[in-house]
PDB file of C-alpha atoms in Angstrom:
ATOM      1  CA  UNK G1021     -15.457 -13.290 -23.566  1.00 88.00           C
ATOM      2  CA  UNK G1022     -12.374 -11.220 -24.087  1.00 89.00           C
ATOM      3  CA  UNK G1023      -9.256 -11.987 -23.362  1.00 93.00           C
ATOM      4  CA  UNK G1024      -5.736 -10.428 -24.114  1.00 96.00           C
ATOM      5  CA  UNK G1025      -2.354 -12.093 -23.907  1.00 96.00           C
ATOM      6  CA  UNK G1026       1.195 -10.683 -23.513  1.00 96.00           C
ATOM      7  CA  UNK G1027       4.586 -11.927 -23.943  1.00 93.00           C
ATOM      8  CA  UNK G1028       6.695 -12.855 -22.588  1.00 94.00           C
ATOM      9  CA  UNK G1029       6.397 -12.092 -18.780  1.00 94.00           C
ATOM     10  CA  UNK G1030      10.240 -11.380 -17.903  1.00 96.00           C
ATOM     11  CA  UNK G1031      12.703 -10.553 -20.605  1.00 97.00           C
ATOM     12  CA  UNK G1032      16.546  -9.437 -19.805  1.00 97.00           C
ATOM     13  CA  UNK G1033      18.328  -8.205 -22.875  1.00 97.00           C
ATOM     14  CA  UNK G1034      21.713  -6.156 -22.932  1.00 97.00           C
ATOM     15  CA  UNK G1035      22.085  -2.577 -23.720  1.00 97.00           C
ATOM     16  CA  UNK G1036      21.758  -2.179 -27.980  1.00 97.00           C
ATOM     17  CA  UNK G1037      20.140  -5.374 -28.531  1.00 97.00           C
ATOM     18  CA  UNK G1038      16.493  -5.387 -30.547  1.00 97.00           C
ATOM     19  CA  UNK G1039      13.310  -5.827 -28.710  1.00 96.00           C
ATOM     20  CA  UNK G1040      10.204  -7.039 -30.018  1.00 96.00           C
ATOM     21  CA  UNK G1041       6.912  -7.813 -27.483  1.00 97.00           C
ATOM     22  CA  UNK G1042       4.190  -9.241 -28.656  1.00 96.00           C
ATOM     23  CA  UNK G1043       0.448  -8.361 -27.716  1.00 97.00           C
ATOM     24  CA  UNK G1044      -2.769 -10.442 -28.967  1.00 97.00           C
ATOM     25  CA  UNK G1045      -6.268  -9.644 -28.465  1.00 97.00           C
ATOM     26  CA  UNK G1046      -9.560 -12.201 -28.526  1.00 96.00           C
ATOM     27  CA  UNK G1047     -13.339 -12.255 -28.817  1.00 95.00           C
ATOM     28  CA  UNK G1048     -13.574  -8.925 -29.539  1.00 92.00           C
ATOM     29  CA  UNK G1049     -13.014  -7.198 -32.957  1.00 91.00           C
ATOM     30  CA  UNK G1050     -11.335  -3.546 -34.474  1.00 92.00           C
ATOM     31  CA  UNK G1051     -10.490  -2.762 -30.776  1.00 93.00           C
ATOM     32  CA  UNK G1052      -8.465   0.171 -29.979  1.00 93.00           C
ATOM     33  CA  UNK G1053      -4.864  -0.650 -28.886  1.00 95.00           C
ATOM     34  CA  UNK G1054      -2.641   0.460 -26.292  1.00 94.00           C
ATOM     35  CA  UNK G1055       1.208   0.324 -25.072  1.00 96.00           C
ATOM     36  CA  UNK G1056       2.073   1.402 -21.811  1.00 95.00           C
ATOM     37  CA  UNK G1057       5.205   1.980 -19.567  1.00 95.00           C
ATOM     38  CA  UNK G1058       5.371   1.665 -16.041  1.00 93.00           C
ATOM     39  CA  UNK G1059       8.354   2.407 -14.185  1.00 85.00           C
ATOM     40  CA  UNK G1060       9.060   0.777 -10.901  1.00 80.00           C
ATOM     41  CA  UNK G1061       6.995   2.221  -8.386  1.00 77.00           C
ATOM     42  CA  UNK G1062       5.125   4.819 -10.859  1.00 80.00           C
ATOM     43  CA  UNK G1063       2.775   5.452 -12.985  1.00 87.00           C
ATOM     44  CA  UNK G1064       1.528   4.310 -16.220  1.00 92.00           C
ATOM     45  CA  UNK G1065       2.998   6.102 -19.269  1.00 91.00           C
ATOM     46  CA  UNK G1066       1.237   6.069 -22.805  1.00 91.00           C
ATOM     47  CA  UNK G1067       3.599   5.177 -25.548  1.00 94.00           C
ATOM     48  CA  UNK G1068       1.058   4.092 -28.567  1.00 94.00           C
ATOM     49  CA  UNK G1069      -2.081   3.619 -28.975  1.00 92.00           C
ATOM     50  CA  UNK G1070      -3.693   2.128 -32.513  1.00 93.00           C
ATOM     51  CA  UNK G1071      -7.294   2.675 -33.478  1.00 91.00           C
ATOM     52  CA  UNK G1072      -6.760   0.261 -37.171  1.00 93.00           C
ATOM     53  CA  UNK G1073      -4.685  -1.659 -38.417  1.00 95.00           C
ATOM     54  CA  UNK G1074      -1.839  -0.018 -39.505  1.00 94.00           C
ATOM     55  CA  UNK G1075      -2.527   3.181 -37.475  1.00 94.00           C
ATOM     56  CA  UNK G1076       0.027   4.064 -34.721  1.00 94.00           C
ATOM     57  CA  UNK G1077      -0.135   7.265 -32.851  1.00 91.00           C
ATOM     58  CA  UNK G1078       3.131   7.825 -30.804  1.00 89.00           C
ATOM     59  CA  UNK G1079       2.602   9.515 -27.281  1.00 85.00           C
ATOM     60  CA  UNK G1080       5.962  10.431 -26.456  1.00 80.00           C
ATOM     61  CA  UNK G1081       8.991  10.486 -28.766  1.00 69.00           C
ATOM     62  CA  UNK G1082      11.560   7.606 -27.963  1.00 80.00           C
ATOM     63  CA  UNK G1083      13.764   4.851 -29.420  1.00 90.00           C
ATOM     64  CA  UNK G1084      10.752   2.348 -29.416  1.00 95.00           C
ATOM     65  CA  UNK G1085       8.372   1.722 -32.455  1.00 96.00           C
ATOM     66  CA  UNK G1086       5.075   0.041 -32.432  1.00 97.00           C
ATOM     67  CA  UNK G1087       3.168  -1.835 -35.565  1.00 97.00           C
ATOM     68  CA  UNK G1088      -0.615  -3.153 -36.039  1.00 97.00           C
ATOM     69  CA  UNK G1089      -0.045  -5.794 -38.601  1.00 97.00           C
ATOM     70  CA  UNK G1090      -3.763  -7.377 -37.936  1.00 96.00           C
ATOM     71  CA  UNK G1091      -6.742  -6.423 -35.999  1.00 96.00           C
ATOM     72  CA  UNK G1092      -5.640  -8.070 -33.015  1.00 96.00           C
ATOM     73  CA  UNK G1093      -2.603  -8.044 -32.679  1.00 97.00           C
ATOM     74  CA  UNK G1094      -0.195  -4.696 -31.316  1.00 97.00           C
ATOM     75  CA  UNK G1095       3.548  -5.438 -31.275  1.00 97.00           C
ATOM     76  CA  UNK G1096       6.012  -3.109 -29.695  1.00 97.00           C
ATOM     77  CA  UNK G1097       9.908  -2.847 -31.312  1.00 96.00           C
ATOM     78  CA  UNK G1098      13.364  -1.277 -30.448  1.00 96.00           C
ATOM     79  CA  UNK G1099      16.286  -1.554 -33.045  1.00 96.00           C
ATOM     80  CA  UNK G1100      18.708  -1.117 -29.969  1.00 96.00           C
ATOM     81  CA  UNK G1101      17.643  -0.987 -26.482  1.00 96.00           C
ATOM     82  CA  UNK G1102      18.912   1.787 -24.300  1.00 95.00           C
ATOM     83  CA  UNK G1103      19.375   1.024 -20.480  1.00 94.00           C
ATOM     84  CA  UNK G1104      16.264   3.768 -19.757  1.00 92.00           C
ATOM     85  CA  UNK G1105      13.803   1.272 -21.607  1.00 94.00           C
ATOM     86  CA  UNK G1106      13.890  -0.941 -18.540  1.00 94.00           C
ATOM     87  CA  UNK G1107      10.323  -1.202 -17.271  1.00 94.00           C
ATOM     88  CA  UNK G1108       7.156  -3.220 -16.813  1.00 96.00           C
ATOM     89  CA  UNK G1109       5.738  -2.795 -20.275  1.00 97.00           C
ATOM     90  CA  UNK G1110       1.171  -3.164 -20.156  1.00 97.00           C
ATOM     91  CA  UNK G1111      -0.571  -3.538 -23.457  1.00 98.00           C
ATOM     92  CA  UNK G1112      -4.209  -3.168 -23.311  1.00 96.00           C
ATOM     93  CA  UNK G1113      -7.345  -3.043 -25.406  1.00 95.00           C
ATOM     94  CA  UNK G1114     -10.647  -0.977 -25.165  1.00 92.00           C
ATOM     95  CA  UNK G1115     -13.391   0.102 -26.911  1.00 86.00           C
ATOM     96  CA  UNK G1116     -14.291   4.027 -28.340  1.00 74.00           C
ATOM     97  CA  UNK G1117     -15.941   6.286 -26.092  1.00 60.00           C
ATOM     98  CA  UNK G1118     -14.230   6.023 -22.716  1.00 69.00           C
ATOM     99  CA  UNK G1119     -15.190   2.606 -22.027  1.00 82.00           C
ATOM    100  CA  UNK G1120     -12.580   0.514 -19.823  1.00 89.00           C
ATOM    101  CA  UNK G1121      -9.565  -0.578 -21.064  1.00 93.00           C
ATOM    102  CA  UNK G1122      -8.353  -3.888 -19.900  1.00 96.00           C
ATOM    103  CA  UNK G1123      -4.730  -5.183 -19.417  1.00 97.00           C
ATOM    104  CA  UNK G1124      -2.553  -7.942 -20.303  1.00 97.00           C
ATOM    105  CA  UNK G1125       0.026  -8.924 -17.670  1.00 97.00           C
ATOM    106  CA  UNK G1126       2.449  -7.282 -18.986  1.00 96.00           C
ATOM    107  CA  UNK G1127       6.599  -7.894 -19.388  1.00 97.00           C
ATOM    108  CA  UNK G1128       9.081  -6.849 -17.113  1.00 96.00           C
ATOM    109  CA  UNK G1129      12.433  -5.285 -19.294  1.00 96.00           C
ATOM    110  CA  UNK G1130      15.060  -5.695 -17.682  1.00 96.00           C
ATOM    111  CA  UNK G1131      18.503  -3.827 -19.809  1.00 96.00           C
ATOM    112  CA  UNK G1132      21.660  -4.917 -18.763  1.00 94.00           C
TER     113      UNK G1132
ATOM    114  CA  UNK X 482      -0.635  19.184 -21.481  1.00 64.00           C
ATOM    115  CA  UNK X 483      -2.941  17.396 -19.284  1.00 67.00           C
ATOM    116  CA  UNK X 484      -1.905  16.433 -16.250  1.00 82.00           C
ATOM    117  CA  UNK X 485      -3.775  13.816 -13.537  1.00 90.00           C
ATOM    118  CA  UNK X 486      -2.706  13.990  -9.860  1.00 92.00           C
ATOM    119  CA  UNK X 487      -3.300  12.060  -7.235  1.00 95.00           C
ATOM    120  CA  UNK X 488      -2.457  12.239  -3.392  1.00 96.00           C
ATOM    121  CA  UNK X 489      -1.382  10.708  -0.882  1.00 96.00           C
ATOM    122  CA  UNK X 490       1.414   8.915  -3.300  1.00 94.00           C
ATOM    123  CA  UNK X 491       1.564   6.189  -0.155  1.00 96.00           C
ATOM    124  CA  UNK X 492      -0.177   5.242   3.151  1.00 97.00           C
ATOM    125  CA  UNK X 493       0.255   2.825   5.252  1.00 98.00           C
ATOM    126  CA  UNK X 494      -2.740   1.800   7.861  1.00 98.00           C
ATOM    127  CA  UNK X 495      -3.321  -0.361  10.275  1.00 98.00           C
ATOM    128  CA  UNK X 496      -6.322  -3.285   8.753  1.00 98.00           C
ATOM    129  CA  UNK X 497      -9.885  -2.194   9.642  1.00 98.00           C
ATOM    130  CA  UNK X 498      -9.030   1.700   9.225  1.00 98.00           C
ATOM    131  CA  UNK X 499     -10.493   3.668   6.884  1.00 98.00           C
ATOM    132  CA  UNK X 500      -8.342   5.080   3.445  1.00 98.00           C
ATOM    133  CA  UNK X 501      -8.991   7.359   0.883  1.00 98.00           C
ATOM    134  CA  UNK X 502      -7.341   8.864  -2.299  1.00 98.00           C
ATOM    135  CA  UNK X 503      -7.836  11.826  -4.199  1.00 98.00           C
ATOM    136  CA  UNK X 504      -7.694  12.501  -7.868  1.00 97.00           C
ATOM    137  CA  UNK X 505      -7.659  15.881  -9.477  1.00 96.00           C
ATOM    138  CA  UNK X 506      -7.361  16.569 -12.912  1.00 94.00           C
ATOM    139  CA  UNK X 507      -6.021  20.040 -14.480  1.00 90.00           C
ATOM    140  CA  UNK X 508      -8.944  20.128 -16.885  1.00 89.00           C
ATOM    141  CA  UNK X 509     -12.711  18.944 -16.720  1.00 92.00           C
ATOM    142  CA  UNK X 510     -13.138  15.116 -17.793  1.00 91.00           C
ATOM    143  CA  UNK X 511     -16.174  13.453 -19.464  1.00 90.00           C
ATOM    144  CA  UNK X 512     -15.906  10.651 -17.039  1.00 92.00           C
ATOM    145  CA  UNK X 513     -12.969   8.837 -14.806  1.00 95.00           C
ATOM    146  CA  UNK X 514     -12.098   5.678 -14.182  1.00 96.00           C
ATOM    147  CA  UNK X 515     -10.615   4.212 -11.169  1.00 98.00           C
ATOM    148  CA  UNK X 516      -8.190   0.665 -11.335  1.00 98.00           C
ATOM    149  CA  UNK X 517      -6.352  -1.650  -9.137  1.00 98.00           C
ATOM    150  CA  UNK X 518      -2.891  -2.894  -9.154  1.00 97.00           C
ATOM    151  CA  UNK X 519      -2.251  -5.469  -6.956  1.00 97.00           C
ATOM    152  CA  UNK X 520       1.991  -5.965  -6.198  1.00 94.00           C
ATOM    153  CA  UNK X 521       3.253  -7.280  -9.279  1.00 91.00           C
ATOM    154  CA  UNK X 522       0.421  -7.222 -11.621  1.00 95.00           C
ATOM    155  CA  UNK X 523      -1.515  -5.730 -13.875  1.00 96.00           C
ATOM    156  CA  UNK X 524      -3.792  -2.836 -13.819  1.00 97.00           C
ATOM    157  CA  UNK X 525      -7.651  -3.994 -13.067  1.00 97.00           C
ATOM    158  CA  UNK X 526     -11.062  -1.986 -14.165  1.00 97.00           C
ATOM    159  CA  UNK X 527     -12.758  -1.071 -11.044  1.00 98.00           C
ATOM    160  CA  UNK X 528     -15.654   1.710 -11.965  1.00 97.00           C
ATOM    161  CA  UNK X 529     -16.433   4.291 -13.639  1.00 95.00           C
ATOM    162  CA  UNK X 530     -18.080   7.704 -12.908  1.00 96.00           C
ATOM    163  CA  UNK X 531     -19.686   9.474 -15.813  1.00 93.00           C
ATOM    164  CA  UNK X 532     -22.242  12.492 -14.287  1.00 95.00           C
ATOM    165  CA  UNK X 533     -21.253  15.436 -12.259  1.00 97.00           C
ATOM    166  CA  UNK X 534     -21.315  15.008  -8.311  1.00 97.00           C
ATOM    167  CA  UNK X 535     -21.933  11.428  -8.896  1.00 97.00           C
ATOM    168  CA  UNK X 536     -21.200   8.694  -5.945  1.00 98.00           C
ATOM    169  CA  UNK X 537     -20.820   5.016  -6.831  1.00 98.00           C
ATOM    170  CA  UNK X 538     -20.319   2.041  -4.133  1.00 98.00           C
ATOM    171  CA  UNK X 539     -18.531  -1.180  -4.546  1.00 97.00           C
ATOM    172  CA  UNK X 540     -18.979  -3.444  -1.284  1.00 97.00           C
ATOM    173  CA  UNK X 541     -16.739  -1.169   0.993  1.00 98.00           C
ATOM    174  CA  UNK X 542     -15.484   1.062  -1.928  1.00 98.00           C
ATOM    175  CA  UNK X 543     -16.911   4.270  -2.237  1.00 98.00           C
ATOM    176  CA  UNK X 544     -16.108   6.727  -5.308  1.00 98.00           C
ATOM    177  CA  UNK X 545     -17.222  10.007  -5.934  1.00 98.00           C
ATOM    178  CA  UNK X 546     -16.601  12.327  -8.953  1.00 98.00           C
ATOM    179  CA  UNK X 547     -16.495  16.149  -8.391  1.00 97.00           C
ATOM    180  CA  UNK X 548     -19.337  18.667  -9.116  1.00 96.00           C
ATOM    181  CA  UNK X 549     -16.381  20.332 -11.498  1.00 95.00           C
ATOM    182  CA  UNK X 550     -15.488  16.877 -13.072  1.00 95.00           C
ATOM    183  CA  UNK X 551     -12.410  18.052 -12.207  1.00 95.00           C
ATOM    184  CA  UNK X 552     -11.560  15.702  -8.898  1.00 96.00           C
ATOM    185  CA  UNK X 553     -12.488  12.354  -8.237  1.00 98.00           C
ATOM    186  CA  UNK X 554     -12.084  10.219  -4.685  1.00 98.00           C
ATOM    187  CA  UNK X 555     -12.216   6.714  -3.800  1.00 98.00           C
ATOM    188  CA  UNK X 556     -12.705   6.193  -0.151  1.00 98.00           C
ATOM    189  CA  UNK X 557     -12.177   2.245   1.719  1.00 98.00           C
ATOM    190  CA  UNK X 558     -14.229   1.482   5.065  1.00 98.00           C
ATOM    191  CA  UNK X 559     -12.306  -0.547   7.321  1.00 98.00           C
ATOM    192  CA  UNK X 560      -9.711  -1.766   5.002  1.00 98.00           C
ATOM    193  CA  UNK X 561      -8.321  -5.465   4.862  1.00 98.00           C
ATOM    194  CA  UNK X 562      -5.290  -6.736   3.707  1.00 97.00           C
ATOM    195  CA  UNK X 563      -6.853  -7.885   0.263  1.00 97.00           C
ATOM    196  CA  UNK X 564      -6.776  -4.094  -0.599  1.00 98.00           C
ATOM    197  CA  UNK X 565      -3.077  -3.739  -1.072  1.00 98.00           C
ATOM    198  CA  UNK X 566      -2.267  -2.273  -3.923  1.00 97.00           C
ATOM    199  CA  UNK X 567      -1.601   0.804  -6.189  1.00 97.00           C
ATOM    200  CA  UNK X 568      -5.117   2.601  -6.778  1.00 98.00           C
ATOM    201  CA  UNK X 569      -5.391   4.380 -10.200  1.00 97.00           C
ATOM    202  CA  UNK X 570      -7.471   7.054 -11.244  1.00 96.00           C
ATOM    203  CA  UNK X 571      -8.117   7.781 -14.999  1.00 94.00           C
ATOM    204  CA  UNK X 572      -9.485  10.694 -16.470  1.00 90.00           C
ATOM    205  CA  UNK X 573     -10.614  11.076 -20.445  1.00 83.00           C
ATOM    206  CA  UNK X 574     -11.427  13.951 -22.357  1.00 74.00           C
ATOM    207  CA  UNK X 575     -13.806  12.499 -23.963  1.00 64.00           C
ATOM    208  CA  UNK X 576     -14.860  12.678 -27.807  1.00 61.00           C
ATOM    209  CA  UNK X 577     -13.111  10.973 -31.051  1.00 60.00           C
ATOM    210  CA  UNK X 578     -12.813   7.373 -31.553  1.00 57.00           C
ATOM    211  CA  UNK X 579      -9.329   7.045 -29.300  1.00 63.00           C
ATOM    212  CA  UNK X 580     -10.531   6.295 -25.880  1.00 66.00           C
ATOM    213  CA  UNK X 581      -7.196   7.788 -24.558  1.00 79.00           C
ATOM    214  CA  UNK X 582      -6.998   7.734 -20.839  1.00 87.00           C
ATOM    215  CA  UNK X 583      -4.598  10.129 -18.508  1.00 88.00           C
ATOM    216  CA  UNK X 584      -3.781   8.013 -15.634  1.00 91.00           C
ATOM    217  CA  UNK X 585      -2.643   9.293 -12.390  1.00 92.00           C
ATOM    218  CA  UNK X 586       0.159   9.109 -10.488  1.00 91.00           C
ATOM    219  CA  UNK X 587      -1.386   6.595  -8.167  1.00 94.00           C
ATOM    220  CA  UNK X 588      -1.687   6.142  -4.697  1.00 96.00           C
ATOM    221  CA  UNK X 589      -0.078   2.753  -3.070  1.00 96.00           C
ATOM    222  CA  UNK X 590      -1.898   1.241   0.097  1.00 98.00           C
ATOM    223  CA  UNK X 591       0.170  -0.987   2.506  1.00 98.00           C
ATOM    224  CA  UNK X 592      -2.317  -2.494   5.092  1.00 98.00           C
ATOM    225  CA  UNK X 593      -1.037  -4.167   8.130  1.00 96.00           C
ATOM    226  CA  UNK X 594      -2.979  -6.835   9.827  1.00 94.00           C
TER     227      UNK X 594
END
């Protein structure tokens, strides 16, 4: 079965500091990739999503990069974190064709 | 660009009453998909609706997607406290190898025993 892992869960960083989460994927191969943003109490925001490795599509423009350095594994980066990246931050993985997508458990940001 | 919406944004009901949420999209999907959130988690697959004016149950879950494929609803019988949570909708386009999904705004149940 497939199963996709986050971390970490809770992460507090000051204002301009780097950020890098980390996203894995198993059992399941070339799946499409996905970074989302939820903001307390709303909805979920695409920020990248990844069909290969090595191909990022950005969703909305922002201070945050993402990279695909294997099939499996999506990491989200920040060179300096601003105080509006504070969120709970969902990677998740599907397949082509509007099948589900399932979700890690995400991180919560926290910028201080 | 695209735009999902769903209503009520919150409700609150007393356990054993019935709840439902609409979902209407700005432009005609190929399917939608419908997720849970429970407090402080993650987003979980719940169903999805592929053919015009189709109805789907899950147990006391109903879901229906609009003749249009334009609006989508997900209707609870006599809720219980297990169904807390934020209930997404999720509408693609459709085509292309991306599988990118347009969630909704949500709509967060509070059930009180």
């Amino acid at each position: 079965s497939q199963t996709i892992h986050q971390w970490p869960a809770t992460l507090v960083q000051p204002v301009g500091s780097p950020l890098s989460l980390e996203c894995t994927v198993e059992g399941t191969s070339n799946p499409n990739l996905y970074w989302y943003r939820q903001a307390a109490g709303r909805g979920l925001q695409l920020l990248f999503y990844s069909v290969g490795i090595g191909q990022i599509s950005s969703e909305v423009p922002q201070n945050l990069s993402a990279s695909r350095p294997q099939d499996r594994q999506f990491i989200l980066s920040s060179k300096k974190l601003l105080l509006s990246d504070s969120g709970f931050y969902l990677c998740a993985w599907g397949r082509v064709r509007d099948q589900p997508q399932h979700f890690g458990d995400g991180t919560r940001l926290s910028i201080l | 660009g695209q735009q999902v919406m769903q209503i009520p944004q919150y409700q609150h009901v007393q356990e054993g009453e019935d709840f439902t949420t609409y979902c209407n999209s700005s432009t005609t999907l190929s399917n939608i998909q419908w997720y849970k959130q429970r407090p402080g988690g993650h987003p979980v697959f719940l169903i999805q609706l592929v053919k015009s004016g189709e109805v789907k149950k899950q147990k006391r879950l109903t879901f229906q997607f609009g003749e249009a494929k334009k609006n989508s609803s997900l209707h609870i019988t006599a809720t219980q406290t297990t169904d807390v949570g934020t209930y997404f909708c999720a509408g693609s386009k459709g085509g292309g190898a991306t599988n990118k999904l347009i969630f909704g705004t949500g709509t967060l149940l509070a059930v009180q025993p």
